PDB file of C-alpha atoms and ligand atoms in Angstrom:
ATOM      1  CA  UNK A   1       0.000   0.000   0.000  1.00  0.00           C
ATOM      2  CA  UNK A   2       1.424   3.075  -1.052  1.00  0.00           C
ATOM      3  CA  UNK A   3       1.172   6.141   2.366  1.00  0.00           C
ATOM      4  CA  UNK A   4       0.395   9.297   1.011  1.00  0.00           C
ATOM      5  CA  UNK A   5       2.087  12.117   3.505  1.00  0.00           C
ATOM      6  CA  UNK A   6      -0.139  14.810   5.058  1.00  0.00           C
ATOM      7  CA  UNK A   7       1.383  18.140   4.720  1.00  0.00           C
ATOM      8  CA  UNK A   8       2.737  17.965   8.762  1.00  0.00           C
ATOM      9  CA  UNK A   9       4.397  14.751   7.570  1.00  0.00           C
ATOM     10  CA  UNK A  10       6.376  16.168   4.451  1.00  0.00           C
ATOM     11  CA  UNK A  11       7.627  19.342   6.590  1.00  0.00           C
ATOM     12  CA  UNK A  12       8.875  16.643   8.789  1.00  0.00           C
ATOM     13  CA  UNK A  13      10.410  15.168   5.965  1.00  0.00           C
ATOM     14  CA  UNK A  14      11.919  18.713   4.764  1.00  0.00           C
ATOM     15  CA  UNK A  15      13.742  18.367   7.574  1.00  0.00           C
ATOM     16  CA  UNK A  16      14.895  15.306   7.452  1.00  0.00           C
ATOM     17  CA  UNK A  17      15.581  15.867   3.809  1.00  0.00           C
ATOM     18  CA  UNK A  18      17.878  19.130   4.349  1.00  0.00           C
ATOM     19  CA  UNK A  19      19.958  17.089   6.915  1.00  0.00           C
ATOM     20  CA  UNK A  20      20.889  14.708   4.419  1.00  0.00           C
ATOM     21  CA  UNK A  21      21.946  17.244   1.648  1.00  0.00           C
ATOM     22  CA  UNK A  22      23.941  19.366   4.094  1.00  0.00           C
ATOM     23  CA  UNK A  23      25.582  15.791   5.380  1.00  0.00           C
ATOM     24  CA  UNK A  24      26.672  14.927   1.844  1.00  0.00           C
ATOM     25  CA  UNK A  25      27.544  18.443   0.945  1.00  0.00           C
ATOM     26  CA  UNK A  26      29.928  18.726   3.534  1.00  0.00           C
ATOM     27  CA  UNK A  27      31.163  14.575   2.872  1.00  0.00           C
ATOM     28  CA  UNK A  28      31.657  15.750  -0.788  1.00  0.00           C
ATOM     29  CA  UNK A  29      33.680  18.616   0.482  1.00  0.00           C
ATOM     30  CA  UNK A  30      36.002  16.207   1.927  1.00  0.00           C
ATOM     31  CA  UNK A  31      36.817  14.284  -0.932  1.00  0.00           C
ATOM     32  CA  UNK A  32      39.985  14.719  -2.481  1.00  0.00           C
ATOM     33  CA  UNK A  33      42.826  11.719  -3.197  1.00  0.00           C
ATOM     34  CA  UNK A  34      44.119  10.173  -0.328  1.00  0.00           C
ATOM     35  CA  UNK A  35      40.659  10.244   1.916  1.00  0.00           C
ATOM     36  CA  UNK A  36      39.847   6.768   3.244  1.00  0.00           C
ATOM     37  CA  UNK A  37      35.881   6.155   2.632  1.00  0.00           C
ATOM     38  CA  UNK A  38      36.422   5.009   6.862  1.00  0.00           C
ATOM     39  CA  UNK A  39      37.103   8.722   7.402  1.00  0.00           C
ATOM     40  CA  UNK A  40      34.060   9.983   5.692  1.00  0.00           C
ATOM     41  CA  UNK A  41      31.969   7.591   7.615  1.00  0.00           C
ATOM     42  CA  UNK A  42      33.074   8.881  10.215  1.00  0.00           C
ATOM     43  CA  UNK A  43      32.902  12.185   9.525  1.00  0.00           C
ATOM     44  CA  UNK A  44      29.294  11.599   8.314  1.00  0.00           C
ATOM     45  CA  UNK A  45      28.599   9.926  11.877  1.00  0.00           C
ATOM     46  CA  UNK A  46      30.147  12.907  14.164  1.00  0.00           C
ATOM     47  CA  UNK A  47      27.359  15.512  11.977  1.00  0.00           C
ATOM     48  CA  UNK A  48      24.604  12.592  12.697  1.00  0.00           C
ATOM     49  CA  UNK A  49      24.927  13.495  16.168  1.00  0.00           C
ATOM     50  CA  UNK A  50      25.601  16.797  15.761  1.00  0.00           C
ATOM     51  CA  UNK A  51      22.278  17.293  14.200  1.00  0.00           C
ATOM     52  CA  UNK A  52      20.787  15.241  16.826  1.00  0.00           C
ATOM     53  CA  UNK A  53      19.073  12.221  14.001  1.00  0.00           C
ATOM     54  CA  UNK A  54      19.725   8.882  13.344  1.00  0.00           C
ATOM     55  CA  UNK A  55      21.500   6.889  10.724  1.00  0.00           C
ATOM     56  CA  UNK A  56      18.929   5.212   8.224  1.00  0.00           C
ATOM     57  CA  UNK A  57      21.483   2.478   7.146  1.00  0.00           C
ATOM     58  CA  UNK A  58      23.400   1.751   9.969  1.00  0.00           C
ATOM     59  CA  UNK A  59      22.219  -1.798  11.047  1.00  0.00           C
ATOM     60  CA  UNK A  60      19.829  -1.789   7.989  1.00  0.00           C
ATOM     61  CA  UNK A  61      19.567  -5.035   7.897  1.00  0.00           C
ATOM     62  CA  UNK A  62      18.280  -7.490   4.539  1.00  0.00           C
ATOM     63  CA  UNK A  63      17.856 -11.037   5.769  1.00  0.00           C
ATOM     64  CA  UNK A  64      20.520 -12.022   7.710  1.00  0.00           C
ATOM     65  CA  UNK A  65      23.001  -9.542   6.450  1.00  0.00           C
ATOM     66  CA  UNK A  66      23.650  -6.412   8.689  1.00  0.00           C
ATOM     67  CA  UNK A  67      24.842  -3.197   6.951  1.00  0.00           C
ATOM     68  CA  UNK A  68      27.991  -1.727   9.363  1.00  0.00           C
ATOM     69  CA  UNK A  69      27.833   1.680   8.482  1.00  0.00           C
ATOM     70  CA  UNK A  70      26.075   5.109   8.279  1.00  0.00           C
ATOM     71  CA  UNK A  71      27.299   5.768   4.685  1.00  0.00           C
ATOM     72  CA  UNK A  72      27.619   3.522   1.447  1.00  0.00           C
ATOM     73  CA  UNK A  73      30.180   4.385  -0.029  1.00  0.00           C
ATOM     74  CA  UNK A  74      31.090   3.106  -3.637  1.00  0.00           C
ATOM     75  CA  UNK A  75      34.208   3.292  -6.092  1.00  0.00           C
ATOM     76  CA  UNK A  76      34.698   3.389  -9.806  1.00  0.00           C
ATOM     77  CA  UNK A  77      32.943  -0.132 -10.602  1.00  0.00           C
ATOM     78  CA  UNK A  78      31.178  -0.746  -7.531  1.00  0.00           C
ATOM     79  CA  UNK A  79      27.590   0.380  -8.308  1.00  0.00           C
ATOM     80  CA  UNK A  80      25.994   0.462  -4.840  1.00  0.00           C
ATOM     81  CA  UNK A  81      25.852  -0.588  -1.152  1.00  0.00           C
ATOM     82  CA  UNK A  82      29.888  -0.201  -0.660  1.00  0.00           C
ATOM     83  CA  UNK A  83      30.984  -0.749   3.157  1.00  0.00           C
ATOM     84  CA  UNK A  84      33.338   2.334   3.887  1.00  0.00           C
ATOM     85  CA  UNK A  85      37.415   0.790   4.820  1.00  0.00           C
ATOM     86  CA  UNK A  86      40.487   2.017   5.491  1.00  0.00           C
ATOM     87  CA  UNK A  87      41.012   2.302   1.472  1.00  0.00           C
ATOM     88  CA  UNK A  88      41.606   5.730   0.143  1.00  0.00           C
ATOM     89  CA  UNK A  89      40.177   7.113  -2.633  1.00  0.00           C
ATOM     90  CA  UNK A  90      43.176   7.889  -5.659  1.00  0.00           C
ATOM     91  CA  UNK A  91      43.048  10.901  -8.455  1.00  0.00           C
ATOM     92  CA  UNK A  92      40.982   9.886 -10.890  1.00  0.00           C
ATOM     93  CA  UNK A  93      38.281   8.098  -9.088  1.00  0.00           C
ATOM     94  CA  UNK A  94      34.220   8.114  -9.471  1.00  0.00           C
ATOM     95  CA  UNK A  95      33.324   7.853  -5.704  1.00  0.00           C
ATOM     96  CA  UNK A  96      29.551   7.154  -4.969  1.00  0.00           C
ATOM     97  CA  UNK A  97      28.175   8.443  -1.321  1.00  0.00           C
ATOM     98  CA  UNK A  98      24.905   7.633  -0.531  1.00  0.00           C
ATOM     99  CA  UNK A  99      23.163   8.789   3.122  1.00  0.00           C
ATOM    100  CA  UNK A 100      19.963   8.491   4.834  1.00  0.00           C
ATOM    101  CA  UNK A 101      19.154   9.871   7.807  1.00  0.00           C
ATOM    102  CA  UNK A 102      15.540   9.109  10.360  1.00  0.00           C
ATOM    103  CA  UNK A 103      14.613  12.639  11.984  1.00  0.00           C
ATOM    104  CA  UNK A 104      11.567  12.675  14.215  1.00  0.00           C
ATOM    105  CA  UNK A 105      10.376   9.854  12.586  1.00  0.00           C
ATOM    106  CA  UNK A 106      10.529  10.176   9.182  1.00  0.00           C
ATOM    107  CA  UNK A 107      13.402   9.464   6.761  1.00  0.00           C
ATOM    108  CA  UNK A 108      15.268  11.509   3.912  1.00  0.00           C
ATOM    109  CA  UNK A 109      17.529   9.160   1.158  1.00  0.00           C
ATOM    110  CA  UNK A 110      20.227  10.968  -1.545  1.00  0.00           C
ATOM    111  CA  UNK A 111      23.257  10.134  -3.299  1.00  0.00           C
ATOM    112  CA  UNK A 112      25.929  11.661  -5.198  1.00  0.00           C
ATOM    113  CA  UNK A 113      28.506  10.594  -7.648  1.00  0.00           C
ATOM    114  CA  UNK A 114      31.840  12.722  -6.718  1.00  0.00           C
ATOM    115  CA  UNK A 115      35.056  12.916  -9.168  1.00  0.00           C
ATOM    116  CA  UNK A 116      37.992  12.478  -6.859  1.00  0.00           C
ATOM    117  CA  UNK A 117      40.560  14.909  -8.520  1.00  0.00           C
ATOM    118  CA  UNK A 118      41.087  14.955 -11.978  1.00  0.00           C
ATOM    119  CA  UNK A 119      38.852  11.660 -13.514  1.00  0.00           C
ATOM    120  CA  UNK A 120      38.952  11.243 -17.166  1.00  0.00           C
ATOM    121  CA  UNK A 121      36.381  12.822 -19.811  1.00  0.00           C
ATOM    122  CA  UNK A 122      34.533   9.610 -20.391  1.00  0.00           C
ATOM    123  CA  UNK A 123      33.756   8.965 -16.585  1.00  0.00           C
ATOM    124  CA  UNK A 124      32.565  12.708 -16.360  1.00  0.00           C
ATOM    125  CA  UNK A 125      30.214  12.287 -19.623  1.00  0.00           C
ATOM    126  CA  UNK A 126      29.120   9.339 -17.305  1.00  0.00           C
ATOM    127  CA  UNK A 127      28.880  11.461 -13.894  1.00  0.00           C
ATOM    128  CA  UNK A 128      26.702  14.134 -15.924  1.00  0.00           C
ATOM    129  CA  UNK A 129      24.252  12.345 -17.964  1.00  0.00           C
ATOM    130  CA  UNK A 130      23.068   9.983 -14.355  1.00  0.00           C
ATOM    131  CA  UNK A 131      22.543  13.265 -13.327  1.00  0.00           C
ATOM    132  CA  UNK A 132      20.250  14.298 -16.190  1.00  0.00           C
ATOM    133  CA  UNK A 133      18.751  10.632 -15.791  1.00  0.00           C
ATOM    134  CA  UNK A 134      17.653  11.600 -12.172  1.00  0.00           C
ATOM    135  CA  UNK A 135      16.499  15.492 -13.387  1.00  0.00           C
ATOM    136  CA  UNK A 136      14.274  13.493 -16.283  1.00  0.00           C
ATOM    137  CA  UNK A 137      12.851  11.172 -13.782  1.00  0.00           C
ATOM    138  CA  UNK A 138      12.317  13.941 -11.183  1.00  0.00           C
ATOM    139  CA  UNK A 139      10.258  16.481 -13.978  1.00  0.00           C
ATOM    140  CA  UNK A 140       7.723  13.016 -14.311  1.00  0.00           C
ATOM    141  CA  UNK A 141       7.090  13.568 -10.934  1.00  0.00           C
ATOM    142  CA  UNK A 142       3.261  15.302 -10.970  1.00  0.00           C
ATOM    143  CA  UNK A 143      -0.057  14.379 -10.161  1.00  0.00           C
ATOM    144  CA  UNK A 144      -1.344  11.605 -12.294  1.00  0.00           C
ATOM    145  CA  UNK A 145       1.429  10.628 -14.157  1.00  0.00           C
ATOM    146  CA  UNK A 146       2.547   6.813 -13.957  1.00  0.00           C
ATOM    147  CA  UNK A 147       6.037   5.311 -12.716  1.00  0.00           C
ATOM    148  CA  UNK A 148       6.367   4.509 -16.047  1.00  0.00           C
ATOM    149  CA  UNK A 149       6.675   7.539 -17.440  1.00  0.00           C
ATOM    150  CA  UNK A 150       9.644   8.344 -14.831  1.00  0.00           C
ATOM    151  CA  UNK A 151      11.033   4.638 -15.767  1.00  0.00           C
ATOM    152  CA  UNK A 152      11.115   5.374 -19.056  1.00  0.00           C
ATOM    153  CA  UNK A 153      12.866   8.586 -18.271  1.00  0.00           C
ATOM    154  CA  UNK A 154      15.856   7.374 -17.128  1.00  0.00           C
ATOM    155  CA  UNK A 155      16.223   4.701 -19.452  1.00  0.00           C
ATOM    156  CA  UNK A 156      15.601   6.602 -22.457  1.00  0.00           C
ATOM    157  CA  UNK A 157      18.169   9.630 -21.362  1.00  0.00           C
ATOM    158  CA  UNK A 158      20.996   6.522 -20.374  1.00  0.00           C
ATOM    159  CA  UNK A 159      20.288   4.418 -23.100  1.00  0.00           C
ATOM    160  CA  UNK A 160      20.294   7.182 -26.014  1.00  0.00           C
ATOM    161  CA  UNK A 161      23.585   8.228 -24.501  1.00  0.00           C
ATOM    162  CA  UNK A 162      24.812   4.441 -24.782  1.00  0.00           C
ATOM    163  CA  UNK A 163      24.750   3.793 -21.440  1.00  0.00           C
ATOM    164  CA  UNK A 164      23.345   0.591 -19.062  1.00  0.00           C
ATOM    165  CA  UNK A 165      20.404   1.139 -16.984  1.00  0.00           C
ATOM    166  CA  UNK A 166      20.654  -0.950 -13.800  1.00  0.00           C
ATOM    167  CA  UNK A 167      17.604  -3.422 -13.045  1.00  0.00           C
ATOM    168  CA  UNK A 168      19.074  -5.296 -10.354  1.00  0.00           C
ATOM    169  CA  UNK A 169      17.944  -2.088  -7.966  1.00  0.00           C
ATOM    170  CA  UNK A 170      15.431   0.276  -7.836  1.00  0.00           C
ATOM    171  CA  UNK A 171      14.165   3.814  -6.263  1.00  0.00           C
ATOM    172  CA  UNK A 172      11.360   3.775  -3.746  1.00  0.00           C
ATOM    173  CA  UNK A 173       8.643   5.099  -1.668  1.00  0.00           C
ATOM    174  CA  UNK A 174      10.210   6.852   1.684  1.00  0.00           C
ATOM    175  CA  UNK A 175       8.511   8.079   4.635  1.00  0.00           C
ATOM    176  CA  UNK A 176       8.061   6.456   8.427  1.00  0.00           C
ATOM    177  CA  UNK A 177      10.452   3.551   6.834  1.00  0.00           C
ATOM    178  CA  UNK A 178      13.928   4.063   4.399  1.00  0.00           C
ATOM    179  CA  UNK A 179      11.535   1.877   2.380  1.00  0.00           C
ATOM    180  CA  UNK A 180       8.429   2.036   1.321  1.00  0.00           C
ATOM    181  CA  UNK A 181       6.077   0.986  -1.567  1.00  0.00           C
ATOM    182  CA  UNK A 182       6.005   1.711  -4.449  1.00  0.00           C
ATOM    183  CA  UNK A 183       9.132   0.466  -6.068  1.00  0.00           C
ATOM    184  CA  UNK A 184      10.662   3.623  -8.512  1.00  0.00           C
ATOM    185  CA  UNK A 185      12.366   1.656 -11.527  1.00  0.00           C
ATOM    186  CA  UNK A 186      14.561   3.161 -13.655  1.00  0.00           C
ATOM    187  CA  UNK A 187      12.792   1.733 -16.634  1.00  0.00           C
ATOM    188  CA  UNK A 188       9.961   1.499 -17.698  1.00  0.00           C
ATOM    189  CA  UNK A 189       6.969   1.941 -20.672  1.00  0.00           C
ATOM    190  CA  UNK A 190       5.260   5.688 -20.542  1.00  0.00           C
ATOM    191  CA  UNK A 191       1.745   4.960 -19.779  1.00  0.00           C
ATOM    192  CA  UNK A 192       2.293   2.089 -17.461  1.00  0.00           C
ATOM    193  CA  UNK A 193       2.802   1.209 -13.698  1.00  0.00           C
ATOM    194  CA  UNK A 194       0.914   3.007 -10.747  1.00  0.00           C
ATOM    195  CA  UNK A 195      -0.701   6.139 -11.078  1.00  0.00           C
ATOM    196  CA  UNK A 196       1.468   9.083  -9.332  1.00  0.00           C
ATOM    197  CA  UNK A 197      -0.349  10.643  -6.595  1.00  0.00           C
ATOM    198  CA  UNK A 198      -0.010  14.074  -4.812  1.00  0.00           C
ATOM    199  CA  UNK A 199       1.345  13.283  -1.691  1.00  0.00           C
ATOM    200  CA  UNK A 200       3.660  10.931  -2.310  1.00  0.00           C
ATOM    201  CA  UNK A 201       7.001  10.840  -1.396  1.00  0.00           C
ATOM    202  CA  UNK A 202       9.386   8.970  -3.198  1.00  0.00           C
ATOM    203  CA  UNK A 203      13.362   8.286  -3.816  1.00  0.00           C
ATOM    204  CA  UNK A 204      14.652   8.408  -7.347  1.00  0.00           C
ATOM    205  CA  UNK A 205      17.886   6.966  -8.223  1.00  0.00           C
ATOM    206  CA  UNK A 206      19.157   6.243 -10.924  1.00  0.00           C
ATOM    207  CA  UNK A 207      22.383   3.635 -11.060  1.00  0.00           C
ATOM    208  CA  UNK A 208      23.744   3.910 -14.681  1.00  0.00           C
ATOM    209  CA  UNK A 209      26.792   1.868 -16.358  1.00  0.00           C
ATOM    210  CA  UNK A 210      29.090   3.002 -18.836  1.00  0.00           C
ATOM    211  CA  UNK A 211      28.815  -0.551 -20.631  1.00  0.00           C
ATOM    212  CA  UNK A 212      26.455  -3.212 -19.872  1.00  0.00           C
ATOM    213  CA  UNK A 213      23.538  -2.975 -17.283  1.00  0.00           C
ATOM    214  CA  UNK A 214      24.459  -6.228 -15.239  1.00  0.00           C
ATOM    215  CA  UNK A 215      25.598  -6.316 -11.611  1.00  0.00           C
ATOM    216  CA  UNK A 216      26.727  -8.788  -8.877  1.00  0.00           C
ATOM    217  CA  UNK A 217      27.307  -9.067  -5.375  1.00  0.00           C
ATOM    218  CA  UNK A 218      30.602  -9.150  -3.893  1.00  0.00           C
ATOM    219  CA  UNK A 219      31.367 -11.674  -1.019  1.00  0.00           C
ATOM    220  CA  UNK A 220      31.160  -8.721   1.554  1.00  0.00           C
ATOM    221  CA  UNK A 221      27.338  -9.796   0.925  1.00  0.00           C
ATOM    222  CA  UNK A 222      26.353  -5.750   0.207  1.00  0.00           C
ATOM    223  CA  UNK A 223      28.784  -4.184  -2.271  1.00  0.00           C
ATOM    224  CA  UNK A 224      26.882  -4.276  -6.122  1.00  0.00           C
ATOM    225  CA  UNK A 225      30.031  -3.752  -8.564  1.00  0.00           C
ATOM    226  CA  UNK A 226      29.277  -3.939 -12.679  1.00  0.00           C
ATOM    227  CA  UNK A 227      29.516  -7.369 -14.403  1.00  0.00           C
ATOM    228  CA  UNK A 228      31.979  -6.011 -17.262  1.00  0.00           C
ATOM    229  CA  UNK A 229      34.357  -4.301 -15.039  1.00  0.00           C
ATOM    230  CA  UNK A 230      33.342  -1.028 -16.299  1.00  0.00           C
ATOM    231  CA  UNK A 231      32.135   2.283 -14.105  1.00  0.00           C
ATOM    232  CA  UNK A 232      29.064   3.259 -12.280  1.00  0.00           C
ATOM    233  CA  UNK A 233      27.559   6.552 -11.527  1.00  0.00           C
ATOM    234  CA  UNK A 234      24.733   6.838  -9.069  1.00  0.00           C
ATOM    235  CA  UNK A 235      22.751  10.034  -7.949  1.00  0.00           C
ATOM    236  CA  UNK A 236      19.364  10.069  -5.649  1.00  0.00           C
ATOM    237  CA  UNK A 237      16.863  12.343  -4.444  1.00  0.00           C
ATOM    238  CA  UNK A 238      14.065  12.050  -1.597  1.00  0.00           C
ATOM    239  CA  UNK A 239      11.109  14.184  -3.611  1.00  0.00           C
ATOM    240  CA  UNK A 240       7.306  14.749  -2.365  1.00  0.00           C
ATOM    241  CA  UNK A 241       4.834  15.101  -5.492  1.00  0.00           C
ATOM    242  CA  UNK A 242       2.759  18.203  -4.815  1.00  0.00           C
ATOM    243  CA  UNK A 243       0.371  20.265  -6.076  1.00  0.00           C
ATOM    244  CA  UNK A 244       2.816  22.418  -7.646  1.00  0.00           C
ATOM    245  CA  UNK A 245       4.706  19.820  -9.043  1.00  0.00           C
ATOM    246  CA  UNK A 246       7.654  17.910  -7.631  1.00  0.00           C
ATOM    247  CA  UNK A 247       9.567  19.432  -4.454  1.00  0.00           C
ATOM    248  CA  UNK A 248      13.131  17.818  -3.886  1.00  0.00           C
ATOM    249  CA  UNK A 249      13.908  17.646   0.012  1.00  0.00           C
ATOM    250  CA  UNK A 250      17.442  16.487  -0.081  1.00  0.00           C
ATOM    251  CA  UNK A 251      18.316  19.732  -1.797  1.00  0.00           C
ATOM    252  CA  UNK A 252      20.136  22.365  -0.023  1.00  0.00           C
TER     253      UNK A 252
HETATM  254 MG1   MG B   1      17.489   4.985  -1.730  1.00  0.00          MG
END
């Protein structure tokens, strides 16, 4: 069943939603060659109490495995879901950081691909059209439009640009829980899927490949790295669907 949010419950989430961008803004800040993705975890867990909220993924648990962290963090080929380590990140880089946070009950969700120093013209190309990918999906976001049109979205702005869409994980509803109904694919058929309503609030994010649109799972039982060896970008947004259109709340 997909919760529609009362206008109390997205200011809530504004809040929660601002926490998270000023979180990453100031992780992103950080980033430069040499910076462990431990250290940013870290980092990200000092402002978490600072701030006075909780982690969203820390002990976010699927089954039987147990996420350690408050941040996934996420290099070059690893898509999604990487545990931050003592391993720095080198010039040249595509680092993925993505952050949730609970605040007074309700939950805000974002990611952002960051270039660590100077990263090669075919990675950025990469970087800036998952960008676009999540600005298409987000503009879908109105009042009676269907998933599918956001779906389709994505995929059309990835593929066109010769890019892999990522099936094996998908955006979602957000609200009292990190996750919530209705799944937010990043593909899809214009037209189809469930009807967008005002009042929901969902997380878009699209995971795009430079080459081919398959992932695995490494043995660490969380990290998603590309089949083909090749690199992933990744950017999210927490957004409520309003009257007025879409309203991002893990923007600054
Ligand atoms: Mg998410």
């Amino acid at each position: 069943m997909i919760e529609l949010k009362s206008p109390v419950e997205i200011e809530k989430m504004r809040t929660a939603g601002k926490i998270v961008a000023e979180i990453l803004a100031s992780l992103t800040e950080q980033v430069k060659p040499g910076v462990t993705t431990s250290y940013l975890n870290r980092q990200a867990e000092k402002m978490i109490v600072k701030l006075g909220c909780r982690s969203a993924f820390k002990n976010y648990r699927v089954g039987t495995v147990v996420f350690p962290a408050v941040l996934c963090a996420s290099i070059n080929e690893e898509v999604v879901h990487g545990i931050p380590a003592e391993r720095a990140v080198c010039d040249g880089d595509l680092l993925k950081l993505d952050f949730g946070v609970e605040a007074d009950g309700y939950y805000g969700d974002a990611a952002v691909t960051v270039a660590v120093g100077d990263v090669d013209e075919d990675s950025m190309r990469l970087l800036r059209v998952t960008k676009e990918c999540l600005d298409a999906g987000i503009r879908k976001l109105t009042d009676s439009n269907r998933l599918g049109d956001v779906g389709e979205a994505v995929q059309a702005h990835a593929e066109s640009a010769g890019y892999g869409v990522v099936k094996d994980f998908v955006g979602h509803g957000i609200g009292r829980a990190l996750h919530e109904d209705p799944q937010v694919p990043n593909f899809g058929k214009t037209g189809r899927g469930r009807r967008i309503k005002t009042g929901m609030v969902l997380a878009v994010e699209p995971m795009i490949n430079i080459g081919g649109p398959g992932v695995r799972i490494t043995d660490d039982g969380w990290t998603a790295v590309t089949l083909d060896g090749g690199r992933s970008a990744h950017f999210e947004h927490t957004i409520a669907v309003t009257d007025n259109g879409p309203e991002v709340l893990t923007a600054l």
